[in-house]
PDB file of C-alpha atoms in Angstrom:
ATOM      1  CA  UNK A   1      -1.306  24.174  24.485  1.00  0.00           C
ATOM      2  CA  UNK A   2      -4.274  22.343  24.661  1.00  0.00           C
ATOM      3  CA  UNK A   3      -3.767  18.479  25.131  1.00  0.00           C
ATOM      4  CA  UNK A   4      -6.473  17.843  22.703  1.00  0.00           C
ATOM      5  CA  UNK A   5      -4.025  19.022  20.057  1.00  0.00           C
ATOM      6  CA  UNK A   6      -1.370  16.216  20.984  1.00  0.00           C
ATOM      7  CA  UNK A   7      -4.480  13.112  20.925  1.00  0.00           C
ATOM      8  CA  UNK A   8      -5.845  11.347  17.771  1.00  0.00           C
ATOM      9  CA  UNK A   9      -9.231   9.397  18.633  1.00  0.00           C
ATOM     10  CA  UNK A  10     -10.017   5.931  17.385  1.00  0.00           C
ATOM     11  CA  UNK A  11     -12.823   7.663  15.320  1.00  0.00           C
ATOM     12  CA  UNK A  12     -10.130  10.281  14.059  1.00  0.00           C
ATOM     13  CA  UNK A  13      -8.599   9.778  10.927  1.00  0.00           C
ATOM     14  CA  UNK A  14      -8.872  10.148   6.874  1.00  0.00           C
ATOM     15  CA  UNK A  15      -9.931   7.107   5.245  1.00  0.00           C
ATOM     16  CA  UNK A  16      -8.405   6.452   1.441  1.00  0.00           C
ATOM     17  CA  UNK A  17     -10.806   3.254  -0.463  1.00  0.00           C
ATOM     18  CA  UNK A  18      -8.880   1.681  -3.315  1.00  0.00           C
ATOM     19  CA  UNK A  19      -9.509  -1.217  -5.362  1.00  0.00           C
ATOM     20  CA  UNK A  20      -6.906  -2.814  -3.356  1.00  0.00           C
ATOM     21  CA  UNK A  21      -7.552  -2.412   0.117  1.00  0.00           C
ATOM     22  CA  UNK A  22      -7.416   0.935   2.154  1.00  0.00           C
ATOM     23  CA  UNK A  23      -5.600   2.849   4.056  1.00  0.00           C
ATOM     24  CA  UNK A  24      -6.455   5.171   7.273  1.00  0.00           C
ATOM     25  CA  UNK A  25      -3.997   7.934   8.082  1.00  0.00           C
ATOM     26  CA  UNK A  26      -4.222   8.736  11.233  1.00  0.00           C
ATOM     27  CA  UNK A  27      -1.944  11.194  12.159  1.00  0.00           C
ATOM     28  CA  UNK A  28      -0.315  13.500   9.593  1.00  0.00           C
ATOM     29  CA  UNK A  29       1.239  16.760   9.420  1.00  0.00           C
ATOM     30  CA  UNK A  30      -1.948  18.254   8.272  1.00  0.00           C
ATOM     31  CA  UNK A  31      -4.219  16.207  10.439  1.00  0.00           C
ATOM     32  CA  UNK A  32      -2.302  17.107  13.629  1.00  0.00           C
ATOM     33  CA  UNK A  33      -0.446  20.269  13.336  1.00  0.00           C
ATOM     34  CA  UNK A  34       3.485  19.941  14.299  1.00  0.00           C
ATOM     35  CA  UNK A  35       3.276  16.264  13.642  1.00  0.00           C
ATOM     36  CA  UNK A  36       6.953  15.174  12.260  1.00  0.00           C
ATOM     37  CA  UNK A  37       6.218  11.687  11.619  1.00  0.00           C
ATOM     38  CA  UNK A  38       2.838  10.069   9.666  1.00  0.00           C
ATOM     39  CA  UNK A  39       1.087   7.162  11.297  1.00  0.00           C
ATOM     40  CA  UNK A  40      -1.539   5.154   9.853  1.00  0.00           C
ATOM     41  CA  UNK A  41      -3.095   1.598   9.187  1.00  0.00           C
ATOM     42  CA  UNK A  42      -2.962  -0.384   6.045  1.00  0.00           C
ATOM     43  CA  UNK A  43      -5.412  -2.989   4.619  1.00  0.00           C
ATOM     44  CA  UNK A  44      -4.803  -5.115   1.830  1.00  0.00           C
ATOM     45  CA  UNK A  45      -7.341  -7.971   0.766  1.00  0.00           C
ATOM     46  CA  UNK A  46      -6.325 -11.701  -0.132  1.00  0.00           C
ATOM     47  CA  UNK A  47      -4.479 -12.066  -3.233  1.00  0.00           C
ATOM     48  CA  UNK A  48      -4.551  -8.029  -3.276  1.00  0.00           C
ATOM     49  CA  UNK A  49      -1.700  -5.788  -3.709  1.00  0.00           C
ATOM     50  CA  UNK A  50      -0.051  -1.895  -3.611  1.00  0.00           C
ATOM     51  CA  UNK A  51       0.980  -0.807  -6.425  1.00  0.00           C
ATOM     52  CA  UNK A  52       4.682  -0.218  -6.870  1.00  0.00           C
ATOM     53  CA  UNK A  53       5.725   2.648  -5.461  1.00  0.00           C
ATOM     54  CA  UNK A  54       8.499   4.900  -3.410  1.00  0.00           C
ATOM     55  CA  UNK A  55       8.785   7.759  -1.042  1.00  0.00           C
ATOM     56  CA  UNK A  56      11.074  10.419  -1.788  1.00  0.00           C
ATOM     57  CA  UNK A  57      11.102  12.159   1.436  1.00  0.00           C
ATOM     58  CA  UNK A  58      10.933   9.427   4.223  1.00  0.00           C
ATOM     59  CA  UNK A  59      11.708   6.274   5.189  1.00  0.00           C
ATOM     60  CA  UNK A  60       8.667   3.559   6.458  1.00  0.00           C
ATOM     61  CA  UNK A  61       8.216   0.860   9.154  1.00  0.00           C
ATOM     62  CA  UNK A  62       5.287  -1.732   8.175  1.00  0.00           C
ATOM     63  CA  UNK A  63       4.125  -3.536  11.250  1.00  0.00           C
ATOM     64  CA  UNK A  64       2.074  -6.849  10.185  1.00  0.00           C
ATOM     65  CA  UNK A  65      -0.503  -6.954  12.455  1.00  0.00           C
ATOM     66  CA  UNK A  66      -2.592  -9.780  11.062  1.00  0.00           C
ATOM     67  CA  UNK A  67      -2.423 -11.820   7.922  1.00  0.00           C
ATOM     68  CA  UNK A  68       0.691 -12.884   5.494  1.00  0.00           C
ATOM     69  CA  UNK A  69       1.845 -11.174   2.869  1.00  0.00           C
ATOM     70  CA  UNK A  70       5.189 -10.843   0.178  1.00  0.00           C
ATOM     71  CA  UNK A  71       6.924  -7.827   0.313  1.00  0.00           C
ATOM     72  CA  UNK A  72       8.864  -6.799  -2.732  1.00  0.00           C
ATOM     73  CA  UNK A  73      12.039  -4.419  -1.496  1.00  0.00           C
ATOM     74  CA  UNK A  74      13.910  -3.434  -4.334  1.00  0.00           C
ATOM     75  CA  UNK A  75      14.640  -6.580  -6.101  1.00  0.00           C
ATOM     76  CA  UNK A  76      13.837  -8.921  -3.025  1.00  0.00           C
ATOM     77  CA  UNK A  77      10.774 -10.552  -1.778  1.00  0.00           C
ATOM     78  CA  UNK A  78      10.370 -11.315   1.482  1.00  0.00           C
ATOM     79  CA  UNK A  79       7.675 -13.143   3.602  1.00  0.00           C
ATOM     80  CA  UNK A  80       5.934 -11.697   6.443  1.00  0.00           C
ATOM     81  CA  UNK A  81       3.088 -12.200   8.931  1.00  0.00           C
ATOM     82  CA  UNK A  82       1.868 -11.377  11.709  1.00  0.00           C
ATOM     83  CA  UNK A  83       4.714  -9.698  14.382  1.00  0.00           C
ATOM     84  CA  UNK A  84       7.122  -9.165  11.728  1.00  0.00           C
ATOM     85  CA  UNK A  85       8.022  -5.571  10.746  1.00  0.00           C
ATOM     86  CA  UNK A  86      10.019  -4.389   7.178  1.00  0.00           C
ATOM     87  CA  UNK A  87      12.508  -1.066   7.275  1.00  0.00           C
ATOM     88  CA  UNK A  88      11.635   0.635   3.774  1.00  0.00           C
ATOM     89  CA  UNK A  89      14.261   3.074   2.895  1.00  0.00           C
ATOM     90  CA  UNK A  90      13.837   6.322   1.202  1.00  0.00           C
ATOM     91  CA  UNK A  91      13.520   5.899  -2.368  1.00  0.00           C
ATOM     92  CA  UNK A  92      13.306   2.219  -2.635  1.00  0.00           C
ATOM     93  CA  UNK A  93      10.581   0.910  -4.738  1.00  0.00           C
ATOM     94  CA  UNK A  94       8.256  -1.650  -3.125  1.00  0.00           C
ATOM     95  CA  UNK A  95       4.518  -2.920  -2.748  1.00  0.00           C
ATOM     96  CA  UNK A  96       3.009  -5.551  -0.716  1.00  0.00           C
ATOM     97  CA  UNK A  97       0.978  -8.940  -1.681  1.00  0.00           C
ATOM     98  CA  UNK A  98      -1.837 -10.663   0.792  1.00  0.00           C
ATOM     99  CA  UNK A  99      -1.564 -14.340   0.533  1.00  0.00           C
ATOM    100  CA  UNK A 100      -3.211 -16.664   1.647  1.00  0.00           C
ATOM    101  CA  UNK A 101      -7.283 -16.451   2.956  1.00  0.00           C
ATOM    102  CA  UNK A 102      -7.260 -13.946   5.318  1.00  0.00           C
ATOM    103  CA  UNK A 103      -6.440  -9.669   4.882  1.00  0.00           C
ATOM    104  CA  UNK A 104      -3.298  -7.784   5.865  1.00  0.00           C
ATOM    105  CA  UNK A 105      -3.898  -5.241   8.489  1.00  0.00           C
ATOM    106  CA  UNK A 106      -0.589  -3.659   9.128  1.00  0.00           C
ATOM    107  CA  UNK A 107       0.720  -0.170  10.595  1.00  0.00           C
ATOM    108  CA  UNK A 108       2.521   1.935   8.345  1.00  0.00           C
ATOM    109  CA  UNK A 109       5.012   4.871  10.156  1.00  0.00           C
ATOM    110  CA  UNK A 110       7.022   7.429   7.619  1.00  0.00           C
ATOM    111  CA  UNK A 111       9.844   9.300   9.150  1.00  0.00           C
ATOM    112  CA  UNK A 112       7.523  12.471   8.211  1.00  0.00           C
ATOM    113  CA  UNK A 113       4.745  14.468   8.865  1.00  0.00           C
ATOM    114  CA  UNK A 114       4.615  14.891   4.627  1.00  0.00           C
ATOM    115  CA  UNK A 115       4.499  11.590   3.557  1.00  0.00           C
ATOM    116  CA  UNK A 116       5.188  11.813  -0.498  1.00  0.00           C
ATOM    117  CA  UNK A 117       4.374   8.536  -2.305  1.00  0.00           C
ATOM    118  CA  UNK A 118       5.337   8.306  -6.189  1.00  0.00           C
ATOM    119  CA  UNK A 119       3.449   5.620  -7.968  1.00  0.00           C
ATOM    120  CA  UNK A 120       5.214   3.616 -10.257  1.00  0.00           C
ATOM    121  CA  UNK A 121       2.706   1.848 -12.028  1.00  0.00           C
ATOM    122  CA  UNK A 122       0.212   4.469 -12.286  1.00  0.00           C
ATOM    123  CA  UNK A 123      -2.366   2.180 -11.306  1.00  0.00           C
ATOM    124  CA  UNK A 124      -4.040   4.307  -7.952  1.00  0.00           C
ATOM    125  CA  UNK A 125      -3.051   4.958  -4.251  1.00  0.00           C
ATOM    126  CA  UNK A 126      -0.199   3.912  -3.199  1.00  0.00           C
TER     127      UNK A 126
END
């Protein structure tokens, strides 16, 4: 095995515009063959958000690097900036909401290398 096929460079990865923000996957089943989880970066803009959605086939950690944001969970709302990281099970419907001035740049891990993502608003990427 060549150790190329084990390293994603910073220039690597598939970058997805929306109206919202975007989002840069990184590292993905497809992207990097034999991959079991999917790694990536998230950026939302102020006032900005996701729209509502759920993953049938994995769970996700979101890693606020920078910036505040809500988090809906379910029925909940939480708060979080910068250090914090949200557990997103399987299945649970959620989205996330910059406030304040300043973007949300967070890292977004699924539990696979097939991330799924079911849109519940049928407004774009979620």
């Amino acid at each position: 095995m060549s150790p190329d096929s084990f390293v994603s460079r910073a220039e690597d990865g598939e970058r997805v515009s929306t109206s919202w923000g975007e989002l840069n996957w990184k590292i993905t089943g497809k992207s990097m063959t034999g991959a079991e989880m999917t790694f990536g970066t998230c950026l939302i803009h102020p006032g900005q958000r996701n729209p509502l959605h759920s993953h049938p086939n994995c769970e996700e950690f979101l890693y606020v690097v920078s910036g505040t944001c809500e988090h809906r969970l379910g029925e909940d709302v939480v708060m979080l900036g910068a250090g914090d990281i949200i557990r997103i099970p399987q299945d649970v419907r959620h989205w996330a909401r910059a406030v304040g001035s300043e973007p949300v740049f967070a890292l977004i891990m699924f539990s696979t290398g097939q991330r799924r993502a079911v849109d519940h608003e049928g407004s774009g990427v979620a």
